[in-house]
Short mmCIF file of C-alpha atoms and ligand atoms in Angstrom, two decimals:
data_model
loop_
_atom_site.label_atom_id
_atom_site.label_comp_id
_atom_site.label_asym_id
_atom_site.label_seq_id
_atom_site.Cartn_x
_atom_site.Cartn_y
_atom_site.Cartn_z
CA UNK H 1 68.12 82.94 104.88
CA UNK H 2 69.08 86.14 106.57
CA UNK H 3 72.88 85.97 106.84
CA UNK H 4 75.16 88.34 108.73
CA UNK H 5 78.77 88.46 107.52
CA UNK H 6 81.17 89.91 110.10
CA UNK H 7 84.17 91.81 108.76
CA UNK H 8 85.05 94.61 106.37
CA UNK H 9 87.60 93.25 103.90
CA UNK H 10 87.74 91.71 100.46
CA UNK H 11 87.08 88.22 101.79
CA UNK H 12 83.88 89.43 103.41
CA UNK H 13 82.84 91.26 100.25
CA UNK H 14 83.32 88.02 98.29
CA UNK H 15 81.22 86.07 100.83
CA UNK H 16 78.48 88.72 100.82
CA UNK H 17 78.29 88.78 97.03
CA UNK H 18 78.16 84.99 96.83
CA UNK H 19 75.37 84.75 99.43
CA UNK H 20 73.36 87.49 97.69
CA UNK H 21 73.66 85.62 94.39
CA UNK H 22 72.44 82.49 96.12
CA UNK H 23 69.27 84.36 97.01
CA UNK H 24 69.94 85.18 100.67
CA UNK H 25 69.35 88.48 102.42
CA UNK H 26 72.73 89.63 103.68
CA UNK H 27 73.96 92.24 106.13
CA UNK H 28 77.62 93.17 106.54
CA UNK H 29 78.70 93.95 110.11
CA UNK H 30 80.26 96.48 109.77
CA UNK H 31 80.85 95.92 106.01
CA UNK H 32 82.52 98.39 103.68
CA UNK H 33 81.46 100.70 100.82
CA UNK H 34 81.50 97.81 98.31
CA UNK H 35 79.43 95.57 100.58
CA UNK H 36 76.98 98.46 101.04
CA UNK H 37 76.35 98.44 97.27
CA UNK H 38 75.52 94.71 97.24
CA UNK H 39 73.75 94.22 100.57
CA UNK H 40 72.78 95.85 103.82
CA UNK H 41 75.37 97.07 106.31
CA UNK H 42 75.18 97.70 110.03
CA UNK H 43 78.00 100.01 111.08
CA UNK H 44 79.49 99.37 114.52
CA UNK H 45 80.89 101.80 117.05
CA UNK H 46 83.92 99.54 117.62
CA UNK H 47 85.35 96.08 117.02
CA UNK H 48 84.86 95.07 120.62
CA UNK H 49 83.18 91.70 121.12
CA UNK H 50 80.13 92.99 123.07
CA UNK H 51 79.52 95.63 120.38
CA UNK H 52 79.83 93.11 117.53
CA UNK H 53 77.67 90.60 119.39
CA UNK H 54 74.91 93.17 119.90
CA UNK H 55 75.11 94.31 116.28
CA UNK H 56 74.75 90.70 115.02
CA UNK H 57 71.96 89.93 117.47
CA UNK H 58 69.98 93.01 116.41
CA UNK H 59 69.82 91.68 112.84
CA UNK H 60 67.94 88.50 113.96
CA UNK H 61 70.01 86.39 111.58
CA UNK H 62 69.47 82.74 110.64
CA UNK H 63 73.23 82.46 110.34
CA UNK H 64 76.31 84.52 111.17
CA UNK H 65 79.50 83.94 109.19
CA UNK H 66 82.58 85.44 110.84
CA UNK H 67 85.35 86.49 108.44
CA UNK H 68 88.44 87.68 110.36
CA UNK H 69 90.48 85.97 113.06
CA UNK H 70 90.49 88.75 115.66
CA UNK H 71 86.79 88.52 116.66
CA UNK H 72 87.01 84.70 116.65
CA UNK H 73 90.04 84.80 118.95
CA UNK H 74 88.10 87.23 121.14
CA UNK H 75 85.18 84.81 121.50
CA UNK H 76 82.55 86.29 119.17
CA UNK H 77 81.38 82.83 118.01
CA UNK H 78 81.03 81.70 121.65
CA UNK H 79 78.93 84.76 122.48
CA UNK H 80 76.67 84.31 119.46
CA UNK H 81 76.13 80.59 120.07
CA UNK H 82 75.34 81.33 123.72
CA UNK H 83 72.52 83.51 122.37
CA UNK H 84 71.23 80.65 120.22
CA UNK H 85 72.46 82.09 116.93
CA UNK H 86 73.78 79.59 114.34
CA UNK H 87 77.36 80.71 113.80
CA UNK H 88 79.92 79.66 111.22
CA UNK H 89 83.22 80.26 112.97
CA UNK H 90 85.17 78.50 115.73
CA UNK H 91 85.13 79.17 119.45
CA UNK H 92 87.98 81.14 121.01
CA UNK H 93 89.40 77.83 122.27
CA UNK H 94 89.45 76.25 118.79
CA UNK H 95 90.74 79.49 117.23
CA UNK H 96 93.97 78.99 119.19
CA UNK H 97 94.97 76.82 116.25
CA UNK H 98 95.58 80.14 114.51
CA UNK H 99 96.07 82.58 117.36
CA UNK H 100 98.95 80.64 118.94
CA UNK H 101 101.65 79.17 116.74
CA UNK H 102 102.96 77.25 119.75
CA UNK H 103 99.52 75.70 120.37
CA UNK H 104 99.20 74.80 116.68
CA UNK H 105 102.59 73.09 116.71
CA UNK H 106 101.68 71.19 119.88
CA UNK H 107 98.45 69.95 118.26
CA UNK H 108 100.37 68.92 115.15
CA UNK H 109 102.88 67.03 117.23
CA UNK H 110 100.17 65.30 119.29
CA UNK H 111 98.05 64.43 116.23
CA UNK H 112 101.04 63.34 114.09
CA UNK H 113 100.36 65.98 111.45
CA UNK H 114 103.34 66.50 109.13
CA UNK H 115 105.08 69.80 109.91
CA UNK H 116 108.58 71.24 110.21
CA UNK H 117 110.69 70.24 113.23
CA UNK H 118 110.50 73.03 115.82
CA UNK H 119 111.00 74.28 119.30
CA UNK H 120 109.18 76.93 121.30
CA UNK H 121 111.64 79.43 122.76
CA UNK H 122 110.92 81.87 125.57
CA UNK H 123 114.44 82.77 126.62
CA UNK H 124 117.24 84.43 124.65
CA UNK H 125 119.76 81.99 126.09
CA UNK H 126 118.12 79.11 124.16
CA UNK H 127 118.21 80.73 120.73
CA UNK H 128 121.67 79.57 119.58
CA UNK H 129 121.17 75.96 120.66
CA UNK H 130 117.78 75.69 118.90
CA UNK H 131 118.98 77.27 115.67
CA UNK H 132 122.00 74.96 115.60
CA UNK H 133 119.85 71.92 116.37
CA UNK H 134 117.56 72.77 113.43
CA UNK H 135 120.53 73.04 111.08
CA UNK H 136 120.91 76.83 110.92
CA UNK H 137 118.28 77.42 108.26
CA UNK H 138 115.04 78.27 110.04
CA UNK H 139 111.83 80.26 110.10
CA UNK H 140 111.13 82.34 113.23
CA UNK H 141 107.51 82.97 114.17
CA UNK H 142 106.02 85.22 116.84
CA UNK H 143 103.43 83.34 118.90
CA UNK H 144 100.38 85.52 118.31
CA UNK H 145 98.18 87.16 115.70
CA UNK H 146 100.35 89.38 113.52
CA UNK H 147 98.29 89.46 110.29
CA UNK H 148 100.88 87.40 108.43
CA UNK H 149 103.66 89.77 109.49
CA UNK H 150 105.11 87.93 112.50
CA UNK H 151 107.11 85.42 110.46
CA UNK H 152 110.72 85.78 109.32
CA UNK H 153 112.15 83.15 106.98
CA UNK H 154 115.92 83.33 107.46
CA UNK H 155 118.78 82.66 105.07
CA UNK H 156 121.51 82.44 107.70
CA UNK H 157 121.88 81.54 111.35
CA UNK H 158 122.95 85.14 112.04
CA UNK H 159 119.78 86.51 110.52
CA UNK H 160 117.76 83.95 112.50
CA UNK H 161 119.41 84.98 115.77
CA UNK H 162 118.60 88.64 115.12
CA UNK H 163 114.98 87.85 114.16
CA UNK H 164 114.49 85.61 117.20
CA UNK H 165 115.84 88.29 119.56
CA UNK H 166 113.62 90.95 118.02
CA UNK H 167 110.43 88.82 118.05
CA UNK H 168 111.14 87.58 121.60
CA UNK H 169 110.55 91.14 122.80
CA UNK H 170 106.84 90.58 122.04
CA UNK H 171 106.63 87.14 123.68
CA UNK H 172 107.74 83.58 123.02
CA UNK H 173 108.62 82.45 119.51
CA UNK H 174 108.46 79.25 117.50
CA UNK H 175 111.71 78.45 115.71
CA UNK H 176 111.25 75.83 113.02
CA UNK H 177 113.20 74.08 110.32
CA UNK H 178 113.07 75.88 106.99
CA UNK H 179 111.21 73.95 104.30
CA UNK H 180 111.09 74.50 100.58
CA UNK H 181 108.63 73.84 97.80
CA UNK H 182 105.51 75.36 96.30
CA UNK H 183 102.81 76.49 98.73
CA UNK H 184 99.18 75.47 98.74
CA UNK H 185 96.14 76.60 100.71
CA UNK H 186 93.51 73.97 101.44
CA UNK H 187 90.33 75.04 103.21
CA UNK H 188 87.57 72.79 104.51
CA UNK H 189 84.19 73.69 105.91
CA UNK H 190 83.62 71.59 109.00
CA UNK H 191 80.92 70.98 111.62
CA UNK H 192 83.53 69.74 114.07
CA UNK H 193 83.54 66.26 112.61
CA UNK H 194 82.83 66.08 108.88
CA UNK H 195 84.72 67.95 106.18
CA UNK H 196 83.61 69.62 102.94
CA UNK H 197 86.79 70.42 101.04
CA UNK H 198 86.99 73.55 98.91
CA UNK H 199 89.12 73.47 95.75
CA UNK H 200 92.81 74.14 96.52
CA UNK H 201 94.18 77.64 96.04
CA UNK H 202 97.52 79.39 96.02
CA UNK H 203 98.25 82.70 97.68
CA UNK H 204 101.24 84.90 96.86
CA UNK H 205 102.45 86.41 100.11
CA UNK H 206 105.46 88.42 99.02
CA UNK H 207 104.94 92.04 98.03
CA UNK H 208 106.79 91.98 94.73
CA UNK H 209 106.85 90.10 91.44
CA UNK H 210 109.05 87.02 91.45
CA UNK H 211 108.25 86.48 95.15
CA UNK H 212 110.55 89.29 96.22
CA UNK H 213 110.13 91.77 99.03
CA UNK H 214 108.51 91.47 102.43
CA UNK H 215 105.73 89.08 103.43
CA UNK H 216 102.26 90.60 103.31
CA UNK H 217 98.76 89.43 104.15
CA UNK H 218 98.59 88.17 100.53
CA UNK H 219 98.94 89.95 97.17
CA UNK H 220 96.79 87.66 95.06
CA UNK H 221 95.54 84.13 94.67
CA UNK H 222 94.44 81.58 92.11
CA UNK H 223 92.06 78.64 92.26
CA UNK H 224 92.10 75.77 91.49
CA UNK H 225 95.71 74.67 91.74
CA UNK H 226 96.38 71.55 89.68
CA UNK H 227 97.33 68.85 92.17
CA UNK H 228 96.37 65.23 91.90
CA UNK H 229 93.35 63.88 93.69
CA UNK H 230 95.41 61.53 95.84
CA UNK H 231 97.54 64.39 97.19
CA UNK H 232 94.44 66.38 98.07
CA UNK H 233 92.81 63.37 99.74
CA UNK H 234 96.10 62.81 101.61
CA UNK H 235 96.01 66.38 102.92
CA UNK H 236 92.44 65.85 104.07
CA UNK H 237 93.26 62.61 105.89
CA UNK H 238 96.69 63.43 107.36
CA UNK H 239 96.20 67.14 108.12
CA UNK H 240 92.61 68.37 108.32
CA UNK H 241 90.86 65.32 109.75
CA UNK H 242 93.41 64.73 112.54
CA UNK H 243 93.33 68.43 113.50
CA UNK H 244 89.52 68.47 113.69
CA UNK H 245 89.55 65.12 115.53
CA UNK H 246 92.13 66.28 118.06
CA UNK H 247 90.19 69.46 118.86
CA UNK H 248 86.93 67.49 119.20
CA UNK H 249 88.45 65.12 121.73
CA UNK H 250 89.96 68.10 123.56
CA UNK H 251 86.40 69.47 123.87
CA UNK H 252 87.13 72.43 121.64
CA UNK H 253 85.29 71.31 118.48
CA UNK H 254 86.19 73.35 115.43
CA UNK H 255 83.13 74.68 113.59
CA UNK H 256 83.88 76.88 110.61
CA UNK H 257 86.49 77.09 107.87
CA UNK H 258 89.73 75.32 108.71
CA UNK H 259 92.60 76.52 106.56
CA UNK H 260 95.82 74.59 106.16
CA UNK H 261 98.75 76.55 104.72
CA UNK H 262 101.02 73.87 103.27
CA UNK H 263 104.35 73.49 101.61
CA UNK H 264 104.58 70.71 99.05
CA UNK H 265 108.05 69.46 99.92
CA UNK H 266 109.95 66.68 98.16
CA UNK H 267 108.88 64.31 100.91
CA UNK H 268 105.21 65.34 100.87
CA UNK H 269 102.94 68.13 102.09
CA UNK H 270 103.86 69.77 105.42
CA UNK H 271 101.82 72.30 107.38
CA UNK H 272 103.24 75.82 107.69
CA UNK H 273 100.24 77.20 109.53
CA UNK H 274 96.60 76.72 110.35
CA UNK H 275 94.09 79.51 110.10
CA UNK H 276 90.72 79.37 111.80
CA UNK H 277 88.82 81.08 108.98
CA UNK H 278 88.58 81.55 105.23
CA UNK H 279 91.85 82.71 103.67
CA UNK H 280 92.17 86.22 102.31
CA UNK H 281 92.67 86.56 99.31
CA UNK H 282 92.22 82.82 98.57
CA UNK H 283 88.48 83.00 99.26
CA UNK H 284 87.97 85.64 96.58
CA UNK H 285 89.41 83.21 93.98
CA UNK H 286 87.83 80.07 95.46
CA UNK H 287 84.29 81.46 95.54
CA UNK H 288 84.64 82.66 91.95
CA UNK H 289 85.75 79.21 90.85
CA UNK H 290 83.08 77.11 92.60
CA UNK H 291 80.05 76.39 90.45
CA UNK H 292 77.23 78.91 91.02
CA UNK H 293 74.88 75.97 91.66
CA UNK H 294 76.72 75.10 94.91
CA UNK H 295 74.83 76.59 97.86
CA UNK H 296 77.65 77.92 100.03
CA UNK H 297 75.25 79.59 102.45
CA UNK H 298 73.40 76.31 103.00
CA UNK H 299 76.70 74.48 103.57
CA UNK H 300 77.78 77.06 106.17
CA UNK H 301 74.44 76.62 107.96
CA UNK H 302 74.81 72.82 107.89
CA UNK H 303 78.33 73.12 109.35
CA UNK H 304 77.05 75.50 112.04
CA UNK H 305 74.29 73.11 113.06
CA UNK H 306 76.25 69.85 113.02
CA UNK H 307 74.63 68.55 109.85
CA UNK H 308 77.39 68.82 107.26
CA UNK H 309 77.84 65.98 104.76
CA UNK H 310 81.34 64.92 103.71
CA UNK H 311 82.05 66.48 100.32
CA UNK H 312 84.73 67.60 97.92
CA UNK H 313 83.62 70.74 96.13
CA UNK H 314 85.03 71.10 92.65
CA UNK H 315 86.07 74.19 90.74
CA UNK H 316 84.04 74.62 87.59
CA UNK H 317 86.33 77.34 86.18
CA UNK H 318 89.67 78.95 86.90
CA UNK H 319 89.81 82.16 88.92
CA UNK H 320 92.50 84.72 89.66
CA UNK H 321 92.39 87.47 92.29
CA UNK H 322 94.85 90.37 92.04
CA UNK H 323 95.19 92.63 95.07
CA UNK H 324 95.56 96.37 94.55
CA UNK H 325 97.55 97.58 97.56
CA UNK H 326 98.29 101.09 98.75
CA UNK H 327 101.62 102.94 98.74
CA UNK H 328 103.69 101.97 101.77
CA UNK H 329 102.04 98.54 102.25
CA UNK H 330 102.86 96.43 104.26
CA UNK H 331 104.97 98.55 106.67
CA UNK H 332 103.07 101.83 106.62
CA UNK H 333 100.10 101.81 104.24
CA UNK H 334 99.12 105.30 103.14
CA UNK H 335 95.43 106.06 103.55
CA UNK H 336 93.09 108.61 102.02
CA UNK H 337 94.27 108.31 98.40
CA UNK H 338 91.54 108.68 95.76
CA UNK H 339 90.51 105.48 93.92
CA UNK H 340 89.27 105.52 90.31
CA UNK H 341 88.85 103.18 87.38
CA UNK H 342 86.50 100.61 88.92
CA UNK H 343 84.08 100.76 85.99
CA UNK H 344 86.96 100.39 83.53
CA UNK H 345 88.21 97.34 85.45
CA UNK H 346 84.72 95.82 85.28
CA UNK H 347 84.53 96.59 81.57
CA UNK H 348 87.79 94.65 81.18
CA UNK H 349 85.93 91.54 82.36
CA UNK H 350 86.60 91.38 86.09
CA UNK H 351 84.71 91.78 89.33
CA UNK H 352 85.93 94.39 91.77
CA UNK H 353 85.71 93.73 95.49
CA UNK H 354 86.38 96.33 98.16
CA UNK H 355 89.01 95.44 100.76
CA UNK H 356 90.26 98.67 102.37
CA UNK H 357 88.10 101.55 101.18
CA UNK H 358 85.94 104.27 102.64
CA UNK H 359 83.87 107.17 101.43
CA UNK H 360 85.25 110.60 102.30
CA UNK H 361 83.34 113.70 101.19
CA UNK H 362 81.40 111.56 98.73
CA UNK H 363 84.55 110.12 97.16
CA UNK H 364 86.00 106.60 97.31
CA UNK H 365 89.42 106.64 99.01
CA UNK H 366 91.87 104.07 100.35
CA UNK H 367 91.51 103.08 104.00
CA UNK H 368 94.00 100.26 104.46
CA UNK H 369 96.87 98.23 103.01
CA UNK H 370 94.94 96.02 100.66
CA UNK H 371 92.50 98.36 98.93
CA UNK H 372 90.70 96.46 96.17
CA UNK H 373 90.59 92.89 94.87
CA UNK H 374 90.21 92.39 91.14
CA UNK H 375 88.81 88.92 90.42
CA UNK H 376 88.43 87.31 87.00
CA UNK H 377 87.49 83.84 85.80
CA UNK H 378 88.23 81.88 82.65
CA UNK H 379 88.21 78.47 81.03
CA UNK H 380 91.91 78.26 81.84
CA UNK H 381 94.11 79.81 84.48
CA UNK H 382 95.89 81.72 81.71
CA UNK H 383 92.64 83.30 80.61
CA UNK H 384 91.66 84.21 84.19
CA UNK H 385 95.12 85.68 84.86
CA UNK H 386 95.15 87.74 81.68
CA UNK H 387 91.72 89.23 82.48
CA UNK H 388 92.55 89.96 86.11
CA UNK H 389 95.86 91.61 85.22
CA UNK H 390 94.32 93.71 82.46
CA UNK H 391 91.53 94.82 84.78
CA UNK H 392 93.84 95.58 87.72
CA UNK H 393 95.90 97.81 85.41
CA UNK H 394 92.79 99.98 84.92
CA UNK H 395 92.49 100.84 88.61
CA UNK H 396 93.90 104.26 89.45
CA UNK H 397 95.31 104.76 92.95
CA UNK H 398 98.35 106.99 93.56
CA UNK H 399 101.39 104.83 94.41
CA UNK H 400 99.42 101.59 93.97
CA UNK H 401 101.27 98.30 94.35
CA UNK H 402 100.09 95.39 92.20
CA UNK H 403 101.77 92.12 91.30
CA UNK H 404 101.61 91.07 87.67
CA UNK H 405 102.65 87.45 88.16
CA UNK H 406 99.83 86.08 90.33
CA UNK H 407 99.34 82.46 89.36
CA UNK H 408 102.33 82.42 87.02
CA UNK H 409 104.48 80.23 89.23
P1 AMP I 1 102.94 81.40 108.20
O1 AMP I 1 102.19 82.63 108.65
O2 AMP I 1 103.38 80.54 109.30
O3 AMP I 1 102.21 80.65 107.11
O4 AMP I 1 104.22 81.95 107.44
C1 AMP I 1 104.12 82.92 106.42
C2 AMP I 1 104.93 82.52 105.21
O5 AMP I 1 106.30 82.30 105.60
C3 AMP I 1 104.51 81.19 104.59
O6 AMP I 1 103.47 81.37 103.67
C4 AMP I 1 105.79 80.77 103.92
O7 AMP I 1 105.98 81.45 102.69
C5 AMP I 1 106.85 81.23 104.88
N1 AMP I 1 107.21 80.14 105.81
C6 AMP I 1 106.61 79.86 106.99
N2 AMP I 1 107.17 78.81 107.58
C7 AMP I 1 108.16 78.38 106.79
C8 AMP I 1 109.12 77.32 106.85
N3 AMP I 1 109.15 76.48 107.88
N4 AMP I 1 109.97 77.19 105.83
C9 AMP I 1 109.95 78.05 104.78
N5 AMP I 1 109.08 79.07 104.66
C10 AMP I 1 108.19 79.25 105.65
N1 LIG I 2 96.15 84.39 102.66
C1 LIG I 2 96.65 83.97 103.89
C2 LIG I 2 95.74 84.17 105.01
O1 LIG I 2 94.55 84.35 104.85
O2 LIG I 2 96.20 84.13 106.14
#
């Protein structure tokens, strides 16, 4: 197949590399310097939907796989499907599951999907009552796309009040009960009805070791996470299937990768968020762990054309992805720093994916918060972790920020 992958991050580089290995011809729109080494790229003048649509169309693809949420929320998948192009990625209407926290909570309530008690607040005068009703310990979430940075998990009611007031300036907020437990990311490919489950992964969202520091887009991930089969099947039946079913009956069928961000609480899994796409950096670990004999490109085409078969894809090895982030990430990532040591990292037994890089005067430099993804596999998680950490240590980037405990907890 000729596959176009839309996006320019590490997730897209992982998808491109996988599709190339499966024998497909791949073009990154717009791609990045790493993608350009593995496949074709078609640079775009902007990220606007008409520009992206035209760039995809020009490639005459058999399939378009859309990576990031912004073009999905803007209706890129709708535009492509209207032009008869098989597209793996939900419509703008179905993407609301990610682009509006309030919509996602309403779907969860309507479809009886386990999630934290909540209220949507649009007026400062309601803040105190809602926080008190939820017991004082809450998470406050801005109702839009904030790249993982619109959520404040609060220790005290005072902190929650301040966070709610601040986030309310940008629009309504969801205030929800604070949950605790380990987190899990479960992603399914879906054609709007049937589900093909990918092996479960775990992301590490805090900037620093020991889960300290601010929330980020994700500092690393491992796959698979050891959870029993019954729990995973339960997540499929009580979370993913009802969400897909609800959207189908609401005439906004979800075609693409549906991501459930879960907390495994003492009383069972609860949904923290839905994403309307592959997780980043989970996908980098998941794709490395799925057996090379699995045709991911073919599965994405089947999902895009309503022909997916129910499946549970298994991990055939453990994988660990360590993110190399720039100085100043996540508040103010510094750009333009020189990047070296990629060959040394590869020699240490890892793959290197480009996430936020560009070429400047013939030299590879940083161009975003998350700069590179170092991915390693092993027979055991310990082996994968050790390789990924050793390889990430070989990357040279002034002021780089790297966690050393990905997958340790
Ligand atoms: P979200 O974007 O909604 O997944 O939130 C980002 C991160 O905030 C999650 O990965 C959790 O670590 C944390 N979080 C979100 N909601 C809650 C909650 N209700 N209780 C505790 N932590 C939460
Ligand atoms: N890793 C979390 C996300 O993709 O939103």
